[in-house]
Short mmCIF file of C-alpha atoms in Angstrom, two decimals:
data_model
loop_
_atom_site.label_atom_id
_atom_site.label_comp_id
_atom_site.label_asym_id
_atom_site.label_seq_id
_atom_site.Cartn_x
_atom_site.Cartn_y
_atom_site.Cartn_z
CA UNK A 1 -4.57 -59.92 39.99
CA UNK A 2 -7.89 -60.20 40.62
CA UNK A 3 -10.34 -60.78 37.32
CA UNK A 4 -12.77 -57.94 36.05
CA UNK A 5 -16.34 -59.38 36.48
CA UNK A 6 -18.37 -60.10 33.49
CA UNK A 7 -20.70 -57.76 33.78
CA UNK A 8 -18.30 -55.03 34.32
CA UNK A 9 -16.39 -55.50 31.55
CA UNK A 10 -19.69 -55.22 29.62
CA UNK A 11 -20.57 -52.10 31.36
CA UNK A 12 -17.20 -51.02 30.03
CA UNK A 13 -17.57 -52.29 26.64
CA UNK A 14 -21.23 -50.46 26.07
CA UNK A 15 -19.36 -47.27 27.52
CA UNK A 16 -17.00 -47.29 25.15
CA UNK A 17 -19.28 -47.67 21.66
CA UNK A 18 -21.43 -45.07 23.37
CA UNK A 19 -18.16 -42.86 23.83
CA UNK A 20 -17.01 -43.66 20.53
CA UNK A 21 -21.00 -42.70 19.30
CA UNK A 22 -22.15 -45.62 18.22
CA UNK A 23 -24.96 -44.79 20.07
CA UNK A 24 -25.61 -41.50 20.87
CA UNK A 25 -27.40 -39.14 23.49
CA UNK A 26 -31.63 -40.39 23.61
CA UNK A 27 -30.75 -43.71 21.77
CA UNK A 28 -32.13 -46.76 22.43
CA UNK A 29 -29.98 -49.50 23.31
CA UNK A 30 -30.46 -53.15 22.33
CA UNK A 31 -32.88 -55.29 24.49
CA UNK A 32 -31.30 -57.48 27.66
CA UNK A 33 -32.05 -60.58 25.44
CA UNK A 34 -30.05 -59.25 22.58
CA UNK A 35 -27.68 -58.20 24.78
CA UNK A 36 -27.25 -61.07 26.88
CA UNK A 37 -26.84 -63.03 23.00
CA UNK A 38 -23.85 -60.81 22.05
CA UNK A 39 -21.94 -60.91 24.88
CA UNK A 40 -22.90 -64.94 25.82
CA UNK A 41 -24.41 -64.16 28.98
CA UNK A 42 -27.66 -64.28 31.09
CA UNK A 43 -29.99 -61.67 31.36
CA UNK A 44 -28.65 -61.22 35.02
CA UNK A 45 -25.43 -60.43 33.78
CA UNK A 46 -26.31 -57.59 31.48
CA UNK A 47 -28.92 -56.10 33.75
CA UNK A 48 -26.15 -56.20 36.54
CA UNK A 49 -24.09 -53.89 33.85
CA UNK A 50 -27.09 -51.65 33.00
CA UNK A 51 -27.56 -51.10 36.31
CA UNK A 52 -24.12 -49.83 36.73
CA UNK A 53 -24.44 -47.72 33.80
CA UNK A 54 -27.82 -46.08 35.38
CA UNK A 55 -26.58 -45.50 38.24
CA UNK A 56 -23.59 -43.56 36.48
CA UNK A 57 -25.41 -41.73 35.05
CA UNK A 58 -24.65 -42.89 31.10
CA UNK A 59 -28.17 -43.99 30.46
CA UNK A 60 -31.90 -44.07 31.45
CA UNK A 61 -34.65 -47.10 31.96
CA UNK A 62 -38.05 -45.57 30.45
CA UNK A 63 -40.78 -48.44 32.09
CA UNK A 64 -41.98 -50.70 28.98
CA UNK A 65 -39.54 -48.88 26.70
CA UNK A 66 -36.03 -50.08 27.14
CA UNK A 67 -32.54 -48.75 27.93
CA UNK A 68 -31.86 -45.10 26.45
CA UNK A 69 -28.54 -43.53 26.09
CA UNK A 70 -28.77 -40.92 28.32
CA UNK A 71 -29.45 -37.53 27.08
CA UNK A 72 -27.99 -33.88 28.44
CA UNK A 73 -29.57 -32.44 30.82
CA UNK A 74 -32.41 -30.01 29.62
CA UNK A 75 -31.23 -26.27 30.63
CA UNK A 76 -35.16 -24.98 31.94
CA UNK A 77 -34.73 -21.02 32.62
CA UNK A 78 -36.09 -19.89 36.03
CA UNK A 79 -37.05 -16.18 36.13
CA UNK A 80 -39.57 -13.41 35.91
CA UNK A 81 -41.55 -15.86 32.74
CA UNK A 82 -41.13 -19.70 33.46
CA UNK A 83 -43.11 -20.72 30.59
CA UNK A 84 -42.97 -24.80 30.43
CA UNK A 85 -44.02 -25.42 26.53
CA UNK A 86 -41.69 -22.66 25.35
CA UNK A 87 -38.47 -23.76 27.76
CA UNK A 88 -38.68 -27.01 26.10
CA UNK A 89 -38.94 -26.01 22.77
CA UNK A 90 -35.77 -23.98 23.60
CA UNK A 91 -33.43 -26.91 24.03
CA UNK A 92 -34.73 -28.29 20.97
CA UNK A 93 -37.03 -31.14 22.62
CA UNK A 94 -40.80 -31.79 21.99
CA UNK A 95 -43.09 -30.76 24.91
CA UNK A 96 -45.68 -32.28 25.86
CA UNK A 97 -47.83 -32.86 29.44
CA UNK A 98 -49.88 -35.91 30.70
CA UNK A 99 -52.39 -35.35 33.14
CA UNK A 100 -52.77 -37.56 36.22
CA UNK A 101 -55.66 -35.41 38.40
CA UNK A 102 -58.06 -32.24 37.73
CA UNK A 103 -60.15 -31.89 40.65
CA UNK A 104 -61.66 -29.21 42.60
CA UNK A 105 -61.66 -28.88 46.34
CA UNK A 106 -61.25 -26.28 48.75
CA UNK A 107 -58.29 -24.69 49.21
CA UNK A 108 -55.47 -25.64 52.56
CA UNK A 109 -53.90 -23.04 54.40
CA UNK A 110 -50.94 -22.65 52.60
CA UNK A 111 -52.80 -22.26 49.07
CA UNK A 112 -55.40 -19.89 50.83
CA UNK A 113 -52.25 -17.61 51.53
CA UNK A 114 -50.36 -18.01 48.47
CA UNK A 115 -53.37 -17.11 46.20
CA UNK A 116 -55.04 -14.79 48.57
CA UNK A 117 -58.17 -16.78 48.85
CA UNK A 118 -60.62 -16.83 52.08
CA UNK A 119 -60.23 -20.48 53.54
CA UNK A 120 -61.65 -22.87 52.17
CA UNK A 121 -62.42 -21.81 48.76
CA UNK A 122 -62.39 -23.81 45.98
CA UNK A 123 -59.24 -24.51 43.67
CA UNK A 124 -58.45 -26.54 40.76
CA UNK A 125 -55.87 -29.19 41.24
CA UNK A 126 -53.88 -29.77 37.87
CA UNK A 127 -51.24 -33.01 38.54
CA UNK A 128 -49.44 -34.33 35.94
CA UNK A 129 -45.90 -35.16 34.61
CA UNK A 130 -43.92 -32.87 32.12
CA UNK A 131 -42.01 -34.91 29.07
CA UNK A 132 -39.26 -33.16 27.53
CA UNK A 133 -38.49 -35.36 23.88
CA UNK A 134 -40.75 -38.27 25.20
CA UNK A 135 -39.06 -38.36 28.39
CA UNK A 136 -40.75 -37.58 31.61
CA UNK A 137 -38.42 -34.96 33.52
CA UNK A 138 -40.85 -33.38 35.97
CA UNK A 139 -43.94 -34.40 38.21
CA UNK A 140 -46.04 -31.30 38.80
CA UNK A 141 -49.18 -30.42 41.10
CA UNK A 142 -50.74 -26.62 40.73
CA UNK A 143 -53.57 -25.03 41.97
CA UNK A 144 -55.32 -22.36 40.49
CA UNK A 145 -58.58 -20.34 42.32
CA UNK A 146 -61.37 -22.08 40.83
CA UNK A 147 -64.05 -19.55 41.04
CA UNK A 148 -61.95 -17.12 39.47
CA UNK A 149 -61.23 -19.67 36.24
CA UNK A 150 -64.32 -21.60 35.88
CA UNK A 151 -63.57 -22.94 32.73
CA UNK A 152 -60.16 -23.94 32.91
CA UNK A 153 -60.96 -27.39 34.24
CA UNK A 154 -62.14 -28.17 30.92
CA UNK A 155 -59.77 -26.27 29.37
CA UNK A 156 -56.88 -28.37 30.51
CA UNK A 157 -58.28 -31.50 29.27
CA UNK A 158 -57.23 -30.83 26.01
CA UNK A 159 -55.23 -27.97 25.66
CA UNK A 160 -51.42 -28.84 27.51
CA UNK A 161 -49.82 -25.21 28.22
CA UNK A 162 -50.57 -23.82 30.80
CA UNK A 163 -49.92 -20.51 29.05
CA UNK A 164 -52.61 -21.22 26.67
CA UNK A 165 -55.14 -22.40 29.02
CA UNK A 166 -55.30 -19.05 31.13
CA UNK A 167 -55.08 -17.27 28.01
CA UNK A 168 -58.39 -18.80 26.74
CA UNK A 169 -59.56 -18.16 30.19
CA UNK A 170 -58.92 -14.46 30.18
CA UNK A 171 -55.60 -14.46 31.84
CA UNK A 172 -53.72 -12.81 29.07
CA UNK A 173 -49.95 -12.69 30.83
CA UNK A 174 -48.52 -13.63 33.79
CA UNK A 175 -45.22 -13.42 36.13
CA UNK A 176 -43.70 -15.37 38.04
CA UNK A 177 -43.64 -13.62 41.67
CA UNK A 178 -41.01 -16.16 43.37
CA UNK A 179 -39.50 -19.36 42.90
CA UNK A 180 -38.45 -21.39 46.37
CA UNK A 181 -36.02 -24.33 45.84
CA UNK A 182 -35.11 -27.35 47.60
CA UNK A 183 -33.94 -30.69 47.02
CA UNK A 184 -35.95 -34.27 47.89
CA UNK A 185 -35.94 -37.51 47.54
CA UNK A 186 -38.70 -39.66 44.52
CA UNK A 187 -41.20 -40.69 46.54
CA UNK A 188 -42.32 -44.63 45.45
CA UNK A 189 -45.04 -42.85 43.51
CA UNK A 190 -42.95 -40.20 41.67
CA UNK A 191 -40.02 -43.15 40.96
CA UNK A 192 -42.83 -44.65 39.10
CA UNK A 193 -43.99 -41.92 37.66
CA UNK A 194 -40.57 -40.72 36.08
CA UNK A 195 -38.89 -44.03 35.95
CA UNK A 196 -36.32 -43.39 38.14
CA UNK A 197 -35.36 -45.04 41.21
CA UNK A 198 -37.26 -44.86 44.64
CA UNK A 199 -35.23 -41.92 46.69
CA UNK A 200 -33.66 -41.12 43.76
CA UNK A 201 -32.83 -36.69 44.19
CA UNK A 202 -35.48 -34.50 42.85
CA UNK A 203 -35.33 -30.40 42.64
CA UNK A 204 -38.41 -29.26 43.98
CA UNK A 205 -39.29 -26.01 43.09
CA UNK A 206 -42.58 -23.98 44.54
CA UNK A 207 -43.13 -21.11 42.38
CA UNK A 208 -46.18 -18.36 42.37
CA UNK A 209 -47.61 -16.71 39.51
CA UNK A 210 -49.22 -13.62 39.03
CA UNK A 211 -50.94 -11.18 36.80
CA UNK A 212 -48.82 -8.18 35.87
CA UNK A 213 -51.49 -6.61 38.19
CA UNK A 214 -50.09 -8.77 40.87
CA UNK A 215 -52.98 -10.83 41.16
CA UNK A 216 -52.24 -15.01 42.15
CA UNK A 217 -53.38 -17.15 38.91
CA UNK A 218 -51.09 -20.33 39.95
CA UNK A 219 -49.46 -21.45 42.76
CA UNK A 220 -47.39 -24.63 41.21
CA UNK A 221 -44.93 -27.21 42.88
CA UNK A 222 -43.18 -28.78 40.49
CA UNK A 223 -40.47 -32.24 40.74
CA UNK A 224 -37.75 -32.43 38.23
CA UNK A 225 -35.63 -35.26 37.93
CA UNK A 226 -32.36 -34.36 39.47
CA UNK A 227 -30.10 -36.36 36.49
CA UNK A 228 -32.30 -34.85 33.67
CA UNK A 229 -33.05 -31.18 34.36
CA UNK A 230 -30.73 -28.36 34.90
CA UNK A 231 -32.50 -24.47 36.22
CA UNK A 232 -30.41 -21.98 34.92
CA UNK A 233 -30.75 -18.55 35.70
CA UNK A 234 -29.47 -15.30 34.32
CA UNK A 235 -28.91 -12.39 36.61
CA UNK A 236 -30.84 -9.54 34.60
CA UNK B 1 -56.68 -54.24 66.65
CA UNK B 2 -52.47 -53.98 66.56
CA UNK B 3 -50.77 -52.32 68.83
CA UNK B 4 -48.61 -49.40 68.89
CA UNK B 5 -45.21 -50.14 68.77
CA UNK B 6 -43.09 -48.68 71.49
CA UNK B 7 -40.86 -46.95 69.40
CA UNK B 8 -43.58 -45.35 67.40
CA UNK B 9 -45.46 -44.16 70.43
CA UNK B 10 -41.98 -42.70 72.11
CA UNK B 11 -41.40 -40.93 68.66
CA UNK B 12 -45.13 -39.40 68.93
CA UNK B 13 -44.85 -38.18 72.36
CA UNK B 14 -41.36 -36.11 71.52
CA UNK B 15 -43.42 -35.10 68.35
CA UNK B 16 -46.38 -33.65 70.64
CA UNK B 17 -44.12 -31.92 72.88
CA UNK B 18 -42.27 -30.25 70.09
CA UNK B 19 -45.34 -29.43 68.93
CA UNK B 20 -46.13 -27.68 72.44
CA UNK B 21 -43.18 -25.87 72.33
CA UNK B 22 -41.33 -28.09 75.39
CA UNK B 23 -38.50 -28.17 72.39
CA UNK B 24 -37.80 -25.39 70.36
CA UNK B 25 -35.95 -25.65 66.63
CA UNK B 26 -32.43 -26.12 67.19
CA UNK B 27 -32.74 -27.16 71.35
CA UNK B 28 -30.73 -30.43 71.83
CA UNK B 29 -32.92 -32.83 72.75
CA UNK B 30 -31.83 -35.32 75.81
CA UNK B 31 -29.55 -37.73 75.53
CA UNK B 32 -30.33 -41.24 74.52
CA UNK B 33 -29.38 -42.82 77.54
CA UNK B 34 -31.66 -40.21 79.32
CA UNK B 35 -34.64 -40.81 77.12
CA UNK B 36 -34.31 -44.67 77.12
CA UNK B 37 -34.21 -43.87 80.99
CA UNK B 38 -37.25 -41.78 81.04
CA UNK B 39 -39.47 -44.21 78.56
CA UNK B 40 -38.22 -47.45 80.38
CA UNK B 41 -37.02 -49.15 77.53
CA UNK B 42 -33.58 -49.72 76.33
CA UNK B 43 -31.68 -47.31 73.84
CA UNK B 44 -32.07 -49.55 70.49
CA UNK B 45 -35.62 -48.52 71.04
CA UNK B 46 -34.85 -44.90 71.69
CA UNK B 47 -32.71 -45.42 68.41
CA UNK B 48 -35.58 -46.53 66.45
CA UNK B 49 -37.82 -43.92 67.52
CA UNK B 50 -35.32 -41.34 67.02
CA UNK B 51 -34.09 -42.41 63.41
CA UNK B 52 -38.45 -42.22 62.50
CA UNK B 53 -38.12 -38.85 63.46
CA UNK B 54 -34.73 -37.73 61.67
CA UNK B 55 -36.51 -39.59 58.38
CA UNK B 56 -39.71 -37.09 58.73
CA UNK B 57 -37.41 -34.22 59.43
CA UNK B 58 -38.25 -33.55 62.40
CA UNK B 59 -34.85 -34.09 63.96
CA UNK B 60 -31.18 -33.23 63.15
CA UNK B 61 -28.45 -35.57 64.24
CA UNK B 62 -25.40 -34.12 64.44
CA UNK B 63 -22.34 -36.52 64.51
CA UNK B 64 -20.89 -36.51 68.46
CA UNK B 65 -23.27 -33.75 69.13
CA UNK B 66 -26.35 -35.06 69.98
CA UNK B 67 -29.99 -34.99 68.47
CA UNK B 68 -31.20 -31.75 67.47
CA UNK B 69 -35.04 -30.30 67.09
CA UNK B 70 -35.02 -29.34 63.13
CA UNK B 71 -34.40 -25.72 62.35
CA UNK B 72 -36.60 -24.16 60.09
CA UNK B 73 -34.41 -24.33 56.77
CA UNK B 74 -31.98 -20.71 55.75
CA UNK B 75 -33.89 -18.99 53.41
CA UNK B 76 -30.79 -18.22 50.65
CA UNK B 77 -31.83 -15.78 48.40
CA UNK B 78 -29.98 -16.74 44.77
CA UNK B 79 -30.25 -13.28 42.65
CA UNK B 80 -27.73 -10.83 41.18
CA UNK B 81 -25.57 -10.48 44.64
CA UNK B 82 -24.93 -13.59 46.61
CA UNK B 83 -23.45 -12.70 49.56
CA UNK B 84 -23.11 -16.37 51.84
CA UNK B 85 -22.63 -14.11 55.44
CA UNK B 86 -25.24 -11.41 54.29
CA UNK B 87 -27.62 -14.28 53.63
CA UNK B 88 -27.27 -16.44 56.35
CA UNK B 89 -27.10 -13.25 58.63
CA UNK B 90 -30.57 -12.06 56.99
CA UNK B 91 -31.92 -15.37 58.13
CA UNK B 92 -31.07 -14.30 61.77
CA UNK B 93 -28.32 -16.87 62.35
CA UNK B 94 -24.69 -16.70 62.57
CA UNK B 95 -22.45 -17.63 59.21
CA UNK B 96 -18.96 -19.41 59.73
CA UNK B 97 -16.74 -21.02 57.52
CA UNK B 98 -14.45 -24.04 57.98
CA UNK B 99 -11.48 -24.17 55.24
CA UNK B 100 -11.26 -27.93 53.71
CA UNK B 101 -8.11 -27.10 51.22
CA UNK B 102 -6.45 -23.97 49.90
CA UNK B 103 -4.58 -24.83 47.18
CA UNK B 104 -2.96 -23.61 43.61
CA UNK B 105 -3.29 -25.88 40.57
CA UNK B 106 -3.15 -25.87 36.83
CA UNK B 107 -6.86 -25.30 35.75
CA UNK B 108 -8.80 -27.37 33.69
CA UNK B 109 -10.83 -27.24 30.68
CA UNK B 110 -14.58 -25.89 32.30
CA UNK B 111 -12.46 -23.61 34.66
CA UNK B 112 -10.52 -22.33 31.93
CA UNK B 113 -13.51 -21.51 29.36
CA UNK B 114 -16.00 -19.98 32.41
CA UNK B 115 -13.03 -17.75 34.08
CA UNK B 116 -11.83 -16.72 30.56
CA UNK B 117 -8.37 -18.53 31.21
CA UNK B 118 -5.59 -19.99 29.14
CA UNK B 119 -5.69 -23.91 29.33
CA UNK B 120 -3.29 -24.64 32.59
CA UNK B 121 -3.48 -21.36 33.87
CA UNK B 122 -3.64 -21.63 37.65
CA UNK B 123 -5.81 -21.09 40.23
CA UNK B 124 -6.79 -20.94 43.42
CA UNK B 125 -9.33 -23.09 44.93
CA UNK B 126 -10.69 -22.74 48.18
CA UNK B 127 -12.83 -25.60 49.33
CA UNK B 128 -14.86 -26.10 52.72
CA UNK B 129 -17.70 -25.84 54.41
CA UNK B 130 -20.37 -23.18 54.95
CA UNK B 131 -22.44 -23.16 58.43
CA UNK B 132 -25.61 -21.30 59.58
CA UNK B 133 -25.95 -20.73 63.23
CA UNK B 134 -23.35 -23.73 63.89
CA UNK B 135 -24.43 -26.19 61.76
CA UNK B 136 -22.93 -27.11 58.30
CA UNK B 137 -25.35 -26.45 55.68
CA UNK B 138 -23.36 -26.59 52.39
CA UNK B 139 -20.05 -27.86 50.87
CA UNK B 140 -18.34 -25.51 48.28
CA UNK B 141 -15.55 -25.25 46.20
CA UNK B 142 -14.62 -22.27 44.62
CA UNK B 143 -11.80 -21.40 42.24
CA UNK B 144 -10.21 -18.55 41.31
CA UNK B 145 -7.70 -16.74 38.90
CA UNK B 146 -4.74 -17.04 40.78
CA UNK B 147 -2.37 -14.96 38.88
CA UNK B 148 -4.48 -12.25 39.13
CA UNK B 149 -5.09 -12.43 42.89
CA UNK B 150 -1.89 -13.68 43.84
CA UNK B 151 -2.64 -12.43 47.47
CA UNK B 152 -6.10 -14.13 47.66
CA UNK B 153 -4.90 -17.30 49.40
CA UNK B 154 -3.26 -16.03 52.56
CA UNK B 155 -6.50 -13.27 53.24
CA UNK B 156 -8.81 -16.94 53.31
CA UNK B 157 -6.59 -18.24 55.59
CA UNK B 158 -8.33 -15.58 57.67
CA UNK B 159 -10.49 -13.95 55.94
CA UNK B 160 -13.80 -16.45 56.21
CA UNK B 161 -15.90 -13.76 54.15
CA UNK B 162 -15.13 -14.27 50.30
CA UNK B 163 -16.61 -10.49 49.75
CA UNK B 164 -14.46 -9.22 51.80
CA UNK B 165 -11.61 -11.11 50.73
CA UNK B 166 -12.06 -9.99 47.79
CA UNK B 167 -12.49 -6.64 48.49
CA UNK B 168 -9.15 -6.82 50.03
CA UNK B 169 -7.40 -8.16 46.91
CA UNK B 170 -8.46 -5.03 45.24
CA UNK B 171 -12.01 -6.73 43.74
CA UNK B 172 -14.88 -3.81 45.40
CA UNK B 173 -18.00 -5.39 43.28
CA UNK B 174 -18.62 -8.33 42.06
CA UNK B 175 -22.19 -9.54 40.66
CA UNK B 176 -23.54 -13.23 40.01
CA UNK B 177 -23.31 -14.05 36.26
CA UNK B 178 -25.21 -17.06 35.92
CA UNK B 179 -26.23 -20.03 38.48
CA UNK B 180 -27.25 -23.58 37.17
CA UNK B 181 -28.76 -26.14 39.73
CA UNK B 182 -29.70 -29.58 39.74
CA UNK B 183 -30.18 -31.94 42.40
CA UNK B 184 -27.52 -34.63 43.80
CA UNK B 185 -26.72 -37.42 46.08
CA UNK B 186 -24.52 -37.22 48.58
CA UNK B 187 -21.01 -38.92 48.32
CA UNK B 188 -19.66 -40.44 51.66
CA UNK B 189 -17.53 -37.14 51.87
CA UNK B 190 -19.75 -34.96 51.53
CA UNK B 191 -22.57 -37.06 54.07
CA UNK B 192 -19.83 -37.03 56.86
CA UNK B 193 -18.98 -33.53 56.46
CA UNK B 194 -22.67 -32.47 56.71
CA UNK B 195 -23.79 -35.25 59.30
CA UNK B 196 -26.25 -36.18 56.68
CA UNK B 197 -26.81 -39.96 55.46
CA UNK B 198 -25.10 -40.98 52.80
CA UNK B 199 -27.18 -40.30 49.29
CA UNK B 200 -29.43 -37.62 51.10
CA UNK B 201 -30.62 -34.90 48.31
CA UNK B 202 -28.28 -32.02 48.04
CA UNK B 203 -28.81 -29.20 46.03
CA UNK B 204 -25.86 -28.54 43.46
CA UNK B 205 -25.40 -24.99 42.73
CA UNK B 206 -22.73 -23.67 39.79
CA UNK B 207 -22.23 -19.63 40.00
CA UNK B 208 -20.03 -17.50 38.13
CA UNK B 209 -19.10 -14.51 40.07
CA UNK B 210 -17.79 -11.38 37.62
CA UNK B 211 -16.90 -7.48 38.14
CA UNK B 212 -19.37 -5.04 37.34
CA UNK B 213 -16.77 -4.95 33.91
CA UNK B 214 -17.83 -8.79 33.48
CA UNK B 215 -14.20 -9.85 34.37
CA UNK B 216 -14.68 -13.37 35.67
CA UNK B 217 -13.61 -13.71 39.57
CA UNK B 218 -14.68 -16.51 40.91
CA UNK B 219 -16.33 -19.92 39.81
CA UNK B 220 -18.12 -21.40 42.80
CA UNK B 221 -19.70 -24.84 43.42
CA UNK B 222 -22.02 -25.35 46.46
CA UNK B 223 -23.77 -28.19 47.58
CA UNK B 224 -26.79 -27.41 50.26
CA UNK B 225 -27.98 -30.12 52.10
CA UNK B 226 -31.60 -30.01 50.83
CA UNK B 227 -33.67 -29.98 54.07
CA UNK B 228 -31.32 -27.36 55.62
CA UNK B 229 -31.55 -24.93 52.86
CA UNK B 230 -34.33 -23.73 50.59
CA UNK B 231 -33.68 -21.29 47.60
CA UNK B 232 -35.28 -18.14 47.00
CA UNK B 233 -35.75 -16.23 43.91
CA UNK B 234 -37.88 -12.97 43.61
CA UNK B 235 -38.64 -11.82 40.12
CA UNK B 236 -37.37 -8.37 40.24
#
């Protein structure tokens, strides 16, 4: 019979305690070194098993931070009010955004059309990544009509809903018009990013707000993790 | 400066004459033995050329059919009604069905709690593939209470529409519940059923079909392949 490798039967081993809850959903394991010291192995060996595990699906590599039990999906309701901040909060998880880009440039074809702007007017570009309980779950890029919201470029520097930011802007609700979803693979730059791996699947979601007057505020496209985010949505 | 390689500049002239409208979405484009003929170069290089241009989407290969010009993806609209042959028909292609498996089994525990079963109750599932205007654009697996629709299996058999299948097993309505989705890889099964490589993104959709009474019907699994099919949700 042929022998269970090493670094499987450690893979099976770390299932098990996690199974059993010795560690549970969002905890961090021990480093490779401690690892590799418990079981009497390399760090080749254990990495080989972590691997494994990530690739199951049982836990998560967070760049710099370690190896995380990995958590249930966060539920994120898609409908008529996707609010970011307040989704989060509703699985019980600490929002919070980090920006990557605000700039302002004029407007592409697509965004002229989608906000109802003449071409080449100016919009805001807010890119960023979305963390759900310290985790990064989403990579996002909107665009908002810059002339409209001259402020809000400064307002996003410091305040991180979105919600809030148009609402210190003037923009006191808004709807979400439609959602368009697809699936894709992490680019190199959004594996980094969300410290997953490169082609890794990704729900990409393209979704335009509005004023209840119908009037375009954001046009957002937004990444989410395929392993860590789940859209639900209710039919009424 | 570096030259072009061959197989780039072959992939850019097919590009430009797509572009022009020599190839429409969904023409087949020649063969490779005619296109290695027509460049002067042999069909590894046609290959080459051909998989750069599958990887930017701009191509479909279809197992033993040839090399397609990518459609535009089916716009599926995900709401209270999802109807597969209204939507694919609304997209101004032709919907088909291809039965994988029609079989009765014991359910288990997630069947059970979303179709309001006993534990071991059976039911029916009915797996296969969906297909817009001849090509296969999702997996699915649906299953249903089988005790209540005993006559449900033999109507699939020819029945490809599930609404009207339905409709003849004495269900007139039915209205989507809830629908969860999150992105996926591929499995090998699921890559050669699609003609999609292995690990390609595919959209993962869970929907819970009920009577207008909120009777569970039918609990559906469908996985899109995630360049063929884009998602659409209105807000009202």
């Amino acid at each position: 019979m042929a022998r269970t490798p090493v670094w499987k039967s450690i893979a099976e081993t770390l299932e098990n305690e996690i199974a059993a809850g010795h560690y549970s959903a969002g905890d961090k394991l021990p480093t490779e070194a401690q690892l590799a010291a418990r079981f009497g192995v390399n760090r080749h060996t254990v990495r080989h098993a972590l691997a494994d595990m990530a690739e199951r699906g049982l836990v998560q590599s967070r760049r710099g931070a370690g190896v995380f039990v990995a958590a249930e999906p966060t539920l994120y309701p898609i409908g008529k009010r996707v609010r970011f901040h307040q989704n989060i909060r509703a699985s019980g998880r600490l929002p919070e955004k980090r920006v990557l880009r605000l700039q302002t440039r004029p407007c592409d074809a697509t965004e002229a059309e989608a906000l109802a702007l003449d071409p080449g007017t100016s919009v805001l570009v807010y890119e960023g990544l979305s963390l759900s309980g310290g985790v990064a779950v989403a990579h996002f890029e909107s665009v908002f009509p810059a002339t409209r919201l001259p402020g809000l470029a400064d307002t996003l520097k410091t305040v991180s809903s979105v919600t809030e930011a148009l609402r210190q802007n003037g923009i006191a609700d808004y709807i979400r018009a439609e959602t368009r979803i697809t699936a894709e693979r992490a680019s190199p730059t959004q594996a980094l990013h969300l410290g997953i791996s490169e082609g890794a699947p990704l729900l990409r979601t393209v979704g335009l707000n509005v004023t209840p007057e119908g009037e375009p505020v954001e046009r957002g496209i937004t990444w989410f993790a395929g392993d860590r985010v789940t859209l639900t949505m209710a039919s009424d």
